[in-house]
Amino acid sequence: MADSNEASNEAASLRSDKNESSNAYEISLSPRRSHLIWSLAGLGIVLAIVAAFVSDGPTLWGLLPIVLYAVLAILGMDIVVATVVSVTAGLIIGKMSVLEIGTLLGDSLADQITIIGLIIMLGAGVGEVLKVTGVAQSIVSSVMHVFGRSGKNAVVFGVMISCLILVASLGTLAGAIAIAAPILLPITARLGFTKSATASMLFIGGCAGLAIAPFAGSNVAIMEAAEVNYGQYILYGAGPIALLSLALGIPIVSLMQRWTAKKGDFYSAEEVGGAETVSSNSRLPTAVFLVLLAISVVFAAVTSAGTTFPLLALPVLGIATAVASRMRPQDIVSTIYRGCSQVISIFLLFWLLAALFIVIDLLAPFDVVMDLFGSQLQSASPFVFTVIIALLGWVGVPGATAAQVVLLDKVFGDLGATLGVTAGSWVVVLLFASKADTYGPFPNGNMIGVMGLARSTNLRNMLITGWMLLVPACVLYFIILFVETR
């Protein structure tokens, strides 16, 4: 338990540092780890220089930037910095001139990958509007008003649904739970739920919401990569995991409640205080937001709207909600700017990722791979291929799910198409690859963030909650992939 508490305290410290920084990917590293990472970065640049002298045209050396990026990110380097290093390595291997580099960076601004970064940034701006106008609080309070008087199981379901709706609307788990927690904790504490049980409710509902969030960056990236619309995305991959989470949520929370109630893991009055009140002035903007959100989702599903649709839908949602709340124009603009500014590093990351993949396309390492191993790969099983890629993504780049989706699709998407992997299978692969590590098997930022917001310090119980979802999710997606690849 000492190790669990120490990990929680360290993560809380990291979160505190992040709150004071505009870099969403900032990570504190020990001097030894930092020295190792920068030594590997330097080695990667040296190898790129060597490759520039020994290679020309399509070359397997083009894989070096991808491998370097993955290694540096997994070891803990700031993902934006890791991308800069990898782009630099690619530019060196490609022997690109200064003018060519400038053209490349300009082209990457109009790339679909950069658009995903812009969507994430706009989503953060809308999230800020929902917080300022009280719409987020109103959504949670309305759901709990429906479920809060029908017994403990109904309350558990209400908490999960509240978190699901809020996370799906904002497209971020930690940010949405931060809004919901002050409203929900007094309710669960008053009914005798323990800290660990409450953390489980918030986590399960939040994860279900994150899977179905229509404008979350990673989900937009999956739809773009698999070339499916939102309805197909829900049908093939996100719907099953969301339903599974809600179905298992009540028994998991009940089990967690029985375990921890015996240990006195209850809230004190000082820890939760009173429930936040919701202003009646938020009713109209809440209604406007929910109606427009529903219209946007239905429109996107019916018309098969592409990645660019959220570029219009998100600003309309934010502005209409703010106008309904009678915010002044200058306040609307400043609020959206404030939200966007909090994730500017994410936009820069996707711009750099677009440049990285343009460079890799120019180096064409996968053309060489297909020439060497194409005949063997043609005879490979689509089922085995999809399982391997899903598992590879599971242990891939942490803390950057949308970037991970883009990376996997760019590296393996064409190969999967060659093997006959369907769009439905590819949705499942990318969804599992980007979301599975949220459930475990190791601690992660989402887990620890929810723990902190729920005032829980028991990391083991949070991990157990994740594992009890992860195991059946693995079985579920294994079956779906088996059927889809037959």
GROMACS .gro file of C-alpha atoms in nm, residues 20-263:
model
  244
   20GLU     CA    1   0.049   2.558  -1.407
   21SER     CA    2   0.182   2.479  -1.755
   22SER     CA    3   0.037   2.531  -2.101
   23ASN     CA    4   0.205   2.208  -2.211
   24ALA     CA    5  -0.048   1.922  -2.189
   25TYR     CA    6   0.233   1.668  -2.229
   26GLU     CA    7   0.480   1.799  -1.971
   27ILE     CA    8   0.633   1.517  -1.764
   28SER     CA    9   0.874   1.531  -1.469
   29LEU     CA   10   1.165   1.288  -1.509
   30SER     CA   11   1.447   1.180  -1.285
   31PRO     CA   12   1.798   1.298  -1.392
   32ARG     CA   13   1.894   0.939  -1.476
   33ARG     CA   14   1.588   0.881  -1.696
   34SER     CA   15   1.634   1.220  -1.864
   35HIS     CA   16   1.999   1.142  -1.939
   36LEU     CA   17   1.905   0.804  -2.089
   37ILE     CA   18   1.633   0.955  -2.308
   38TRP     CA   19   1.850   1.233  -2.445
   39SER     CA   20   2.135   0.987  -2.507
   40LEU     CA   21   1.898   0.775  -2.717
   41ALA     CA   22   1.776   1.087  -2.897
   42GLY     CA   23   2.133   1.179  -2.979
   43LEU     CA   24   2.203   0.825  -3.098
   44GLY     CA   25   1.898   0.843  -3.321
   45ILE     CA   26   2.020   1.165  -3.484
   46VAL     CA   27   2.366   1.012  -3.539
   47LEU     CA   28   2.208   0.707  -3.704
   48ALA     CA   29   2.001   0.941  -3.924
   49ILE     CA   30   2.320   1.115  -4.040
   50VAL     CA   31   2.474   0.779  -4.122
   51ALA     CA   32   2.158   0.678  -4.309
   52ALA     CA   33   2.171   0.997  -4.514
   53PHE     CA   34   2.512   0.893  -4.649
   54VAL     CA   35   2.437   0.526  -4.714
   55SER     CA   36   2.081   0.541  -4.852
   56ASP     CA   37   1.889   0.702  -5.136
   57GLY     CA   38   1.529   0.671  -5.257
   58PRO     CA   39   1.291   0.427  -5.084
   59THR     CA   40   1.477   0.286  -4.786
   60LEU     CA   41   1.420   0.083  -4.471
   61TRP     CA   42   1.602   0.362  -4.288
   62GLY     CA   43   1.272   0.546  -4.315
   63LEU     CA   44   1.151   0.330  -4.024
   64LEU     CA   45   1.408   0.496  -3.794
   65PRO     CA   46   1.197   0.810  -3.720
   66ILE     CA   47   0.896   0.594  -3.623
   67VAL     CA   48   1.100   0.364  -3.399
   68LEU     CA   49   1.279   0.662  -3.244
   69TYR     CA   50   0.947   0.837  -3.178
   70ALA     CA   51   0.792   0.532  -3.012
   71VAL     CA   52   1.096   0.459  -2.794
   72LEU     CA   53   1.137   0.817  -2.674
   73ALA     CA   54   0.765   0.859  -2.599
   74ILE     CA   55   0.737   0.527  -2.415
   75LEU     CA   56   1.040   0.610  -2.202
   76GLY     CA   57   0.873   0.935  -2.096
   77MET     CA   58   1.007   1.215  -2.313
   78ASP     CA   59   0.764   1.504  -2.369
   79ILE     CA   60   0.573   1.377  -2.675
   80VAL     CA   61   0.603   1.709  -2.859
   81VAL     CA   62   0.980   1.707  -2.810
   82ALA     CA   63   0.997   1.340  -2.914
   83THR     CA   64   0.813   1.430  -3.233
   84VAL     CA   65   1.053   1.715  -3.306
   85VAL     CA   66   1.348   1.478  -3.266
   86SER     CA   67   1.184   1.220  -3.494
   87VAL     CA   68   1.097   1.480  -3.759
   88THR     CA   69   1.456   1.604  -3.748
   89ALA     CA   70   1.583   1.249  -3.801
   90GLY     CA   71   1.350   1.206  -4.100
   91LEU     CA   72   1.457   1.535  -4.255
   92ILE     CA   73   1.821   1.435  -4.222
   93ILE     CA   74   1.765   1.094  -4.382
   94GLY     CA   75   1.571   1.257  -4.665
   95LYS     CA   76   1.849   1.513  -4.718
   96MET     CA   77   1.589   1.791  -4.747
   97SER     CA   78   1.692   2.151  -4.814
   98VAL     CA   79   1.578   2.451  -4.611
   99LEU     CA   80   1.322   2.550  -4.877
  100GLU     CA   81   1.190   2.194  -4.895
  101ILE     CA   82   1.149   2.186  -4.518
  102GLY     CA   83   0.953   2.511  -4.527
  103THR     CA   84   0.723   2.373  -4.796
  104LEU     CA   85   0.680   2.054  -4.596
  105LEU     CA   86   0.574   2.241  -4.281
  106GLY     CA   87   0.331   2.448  -4.484
  107ASP     CA   88   0.177   2.139  -4.644
  108SER     CA   89   0.142   1.970  -4.304
  109LEU     CA   90  -0.075   2.257  -4.179
  110ALA     CA   91  -0.347   2.153  -4.426
  111ASP     CA   92  -0.309   1.783  -4.350
  112GLN     CA   93  -0.598   1.581  -4.202
  113ILE     CA   94  -0.381   1.497  -3.901
  114THR     CA   95  -0.338   1.866  -3.816
  115ILE     CA   96  -0.713   1.913  -3.848
  116ILE     CA   97  -0.762   1.655  -3.572
  117GLY     CA   98  -0.537   1.864  -3.347
  118LEU     CA   99  -0.746   2.170  -3.430
  119ILE     CA  100  -1.065   1.977  -3.344
  120ILE     CA  101  -0.920   1.886  -3.004
  121MET     CA  102  -0.837   2.250  -2.942
  122LEU     CA  103  -1.186   2.367  -3.040
  123GLY     CA  104  -1.336   2.099  -2.816
  124ALA     CA  105  -1.143   2.239  -2.522
  125GLY     CA  106  -1.286   2.583  -2.601
  126VAL     CA  107  -1.641   2.448  -2.598
  127GLY     CA  108  -1.569   2.268  -2.272
  128GLU     CA  109  -1.468   2.596  -2.115
  129VAL     CA  110  -1.798   2.750  -2.228
  130LEU     CA  111  -1.992   2.462  -2.070
  131LYS     CA  112  -1.813   2.519  -1.740
  132VAL     CA  113  -1.859   2.895  -1.735
  133THR     CA  114  -2.228   2.884  -1.832
  134GLY     CA  115  -2.313   2.611  -1.578
  135VAL     CA  116  -2.433   2.374  -1.851
  136ALA     CA  117  -2.201   2.096  -1.736
  137GLN     CA  118  -2.323   2.120  -1.377
  138SER     CA  119  -2.683   2.133  -1.496
  139ILE     CA  120  -2.646   1.810  -1.696
  140VAL     CA  121  -2.511   1.622  -1.395
  141SER     CA  122  -2.773   1.759  -1.156
  142SER     CA  123  -3.058   1.673  -1.395
  143VAL     CA  124  -2.945   1.313  -1.433
  144MET     CA  125  -2.906   1.268  -1.057
  145HIS     CA  126  -3.250   1.420  -0.998
  146VAL     CA  127  -3.395   1.136  -1.206
  147PHE     CA  128  -3.196   0.851  -1.049
  148GLY     CA  129  -3.110   0.982  -0.704
  149ARG     CA  130  -3.430   0.876  -0.530
  150SER     CA  131  -3.466   0.517  -0.647
  151GLY     CA  132  -3.222   0.319  -0.436
  152LYS     CA  133  -2.848   0.271  -0.428
  153ASN     CA  134  -2.817   0.081  -0.756
  154ALA     CA  135  -3.010   0.354  -0.934
  155VAL     CA  136  -2.773   0.612  -0.784
  156VAL     CA  137  -2.472   0.415  -0.909
  157PHE     CA  138  -2.626   0.404  -1.256
  158GLY     CA  139  -2.711   0.775  -1.236
  159VAL     CA  140  -2.353   0.866  -1.142
  160MET     CA  141  -2.218   0.661  -1.432
  161ILE     CA  142  -2.466   0.811  -1.679
  162SER     CA  143  -2.384   1.163  -1.556
  163CYS     CA  144  -2.015   1.102  -1.614
  164LEU     CA  145  -2.084   0.936  -1.950
  165ILE     CA  146  -2.288   1.230  -2.080
  166LEU     CA  147  -2.044   1.491  -1.955
  167VAL     CA  148  -1.731   1.313  -2.083
  168ALA     CA  149  -1.899   1.242  -2.418
  169SER     CA  150  -1.996   1.611  -2.446
  170LEU     CA  151  -1.655   1.751  -2.351
  171GLY     CA  152  -1.442   1.477  -2.506
  172THR     CA  153  -1.209   1.461  -2.206
  173LEU     CA  154  -1.227   1.229  -1.906
  174ALA     CA  155  -1.029   1.421  -1.647
  175GLY     CA  156  -1.177   1.760  -1.735
  176ALA     CA  157  -1.535   1.634  -1.728
  177ILE     CA  158  -1.495   1.442  -1.402
  178ALA     CA  159  -1.342   1.751  -1.244
  179ILE     CA  160  -1.673   1.928  -1.312
  180ALA     CA  161  -1.894   1.639  -1.203
  181ALA     CA  162  -1.713   1.536  -0.885
  182PRO     CA  163  -1.810   1.835  -0.663
  183ILE     CA  164  -2.176   1.766  -0.746
  184LEU     CA  165  -2.166   1.388  -0.716
  185LEU     CA  166  -1.944   1.332  -0.412
  186PRO     CA  167  -2.188   1.480  -0.155
  187ILE     CA  168  -2.460   1.253  -0.297
  188THR     CA  169  -2.256   0.933  -0.279
  189ALA     CA  170  -2.112   1.025   0.062
  190ARG     CA  171  -2.458   1.091   0.205
  191LEU     CA  172  -2.573   0.746   0.087
  192GLY     CA  173  -2.277   0.575   0.252
  193PHE     CA  174  -2.066   0.490  -0.052
  194THR     CA  175  -1.693   0.455   0.013
  195LYS     CA  176  -1.423   0.655  -0.160
  196SER     CA  177  -1.309   0.357  -0.367
  197ALA     CA  178  -1.665   0.271  -0.473
  198THR     CA  179  -1.725   0.633  -0.575
  199ALA     CA  180  -1.400   0.642  -0.770
  200SER     CA  181  -1.512   0.324  -0.950
  201MET     CA  182  -1.843   0.485  -1.049
  202LEU     CA  183  -1.674   0.796  -1.186
  203PHE     CA  184  -1.411   0.594  -1.371
  204ILE     CA  185  -1.648   0.342  -1.532
  205GLY     CA  186  -1.896   0.605  -1.647
  206GLY     CA  187  -1.620   0.832  -1.769
  207CYS     CA  188  -1.452   0.558  -1.972
  208ALA     CA  189  -1.784   0.468  -2.136
  209GLY     CA  190  -1.837   0.834  -2.225
  210LEU     CA  191  -1.486   0.869  -2.363
  211ALA     CA  192  -1.546   0.574  -2.596
  212ILE     CA  193  -1.858   0.728  -2.753
  213ALA     CA  194  -1.755   1.097  -2.748
  214PRO     CA  195  -1.837   1.215  -3.104
  215PHE     CA  196  -1.576   1.491  -3.118
  216ALA     CA  197  -1.296   1.345  -2.901
  217GLY     CA  198  -0.968   1.363  -3.091
  218SER     CA  199  -0.887   0.992  -3.078
  219ASN     CA  200  -1.238   0.895  -3.187
  220VAL     CA  201  -1.229   1.139  -3.479
  221ALA     CA  202  -0.891   0.991  -3.572
  222ILE     CA  203  -1.038   0.638  -3.566
  223MET     CA  204  -1.330   0.739  -3.789
  224GLU     CA  205  -1.091   0.910  -4.030
  225ALA     CA  206  -0.851   0.614  -4.038
  226ALA     CA  207  -1.121   0.349  -4.086
  227GLU     CA  208  -1.324   0.575  -4.319
  228VAL     CA  209  -1.648   0.526  -4.125
  229ASN     CA  210  -1.911   0.767  -3.996
  230TYR     CA  211  -2.011   0.813  -3.634
  231GLY     CA  212  -2.295   0.562  -3.653
  232GLN     CA  213  -2.065   0.293  -3.788
  233TYR     CA  214  -1.802   0.379  -3.529
  234ILE     CA  215  -2.058   0.327  -3.251
  235LEU     CA  216  -2.191   0.006  -3.407
  236TYR     CA  217  -1.855  -0.159  -3.473
  237GLY     CA  218  -1.655  -0.064  -3.166
  238ALA     CA  219  -1.758   0.208  -2.922
  239GLY     CA  220  -2.113   0.092  -2.853
  240PRO     CA  221  -2.014  -0.255  -2.728
  241ILE     CA  222  -1.753  -0.124  -2.481
  242ALA     CA  223  -1.988   0.148  -2.352
  243LEU     CA  224  -2.270  -0.101  -2.298
  244LEU     CA  225  -2.032  -0.352  -2.140
  245SER     CA  226  -1.905  -0.085  -1.898
  246LEU     CA  227  -2.255   0.015  -1.791
  247ALA     CA  228  -2.367  -0.348  -1.757
  248LEU     CA  229  -2.070  -0.441  -1.539
  249GLY     CA  230  -2.061  -0.111  -1.350
  250ILE     CA  231  -2.322  -0.186  -1.083
  251PRO     CA  232  -2.181  -0.530  -0.982
  252ILE     CA  233  -1.824  -0.395  -0.983
  253VAL     CA  234  -1.918  -0.098  -0.764
  254SER     CA  235  -2.120  -0.323  -0.532
  255LEU     CA  236  -1.823  -0.555  -0.492
  256MET     CA  237  -1.591  -0.260  -0.430
  257GLN     CA  238  -1.837  -0.121  -0.175
  258ARG     CA  239  -1.845  -0.447   0.022
  259TRP     CA  240  -1.467  -0.475   0.022
  260THR     CA  241  -1.395  -0.122   0.135
  261ALA     CA  242  -1.686  -0.058   0.373
  262LYS     CA  243  -1.529  -0.305   0.617
  263LYS     CA  244  -1.215  -0.090   0.620
   0.00000   0.00000   0.00000
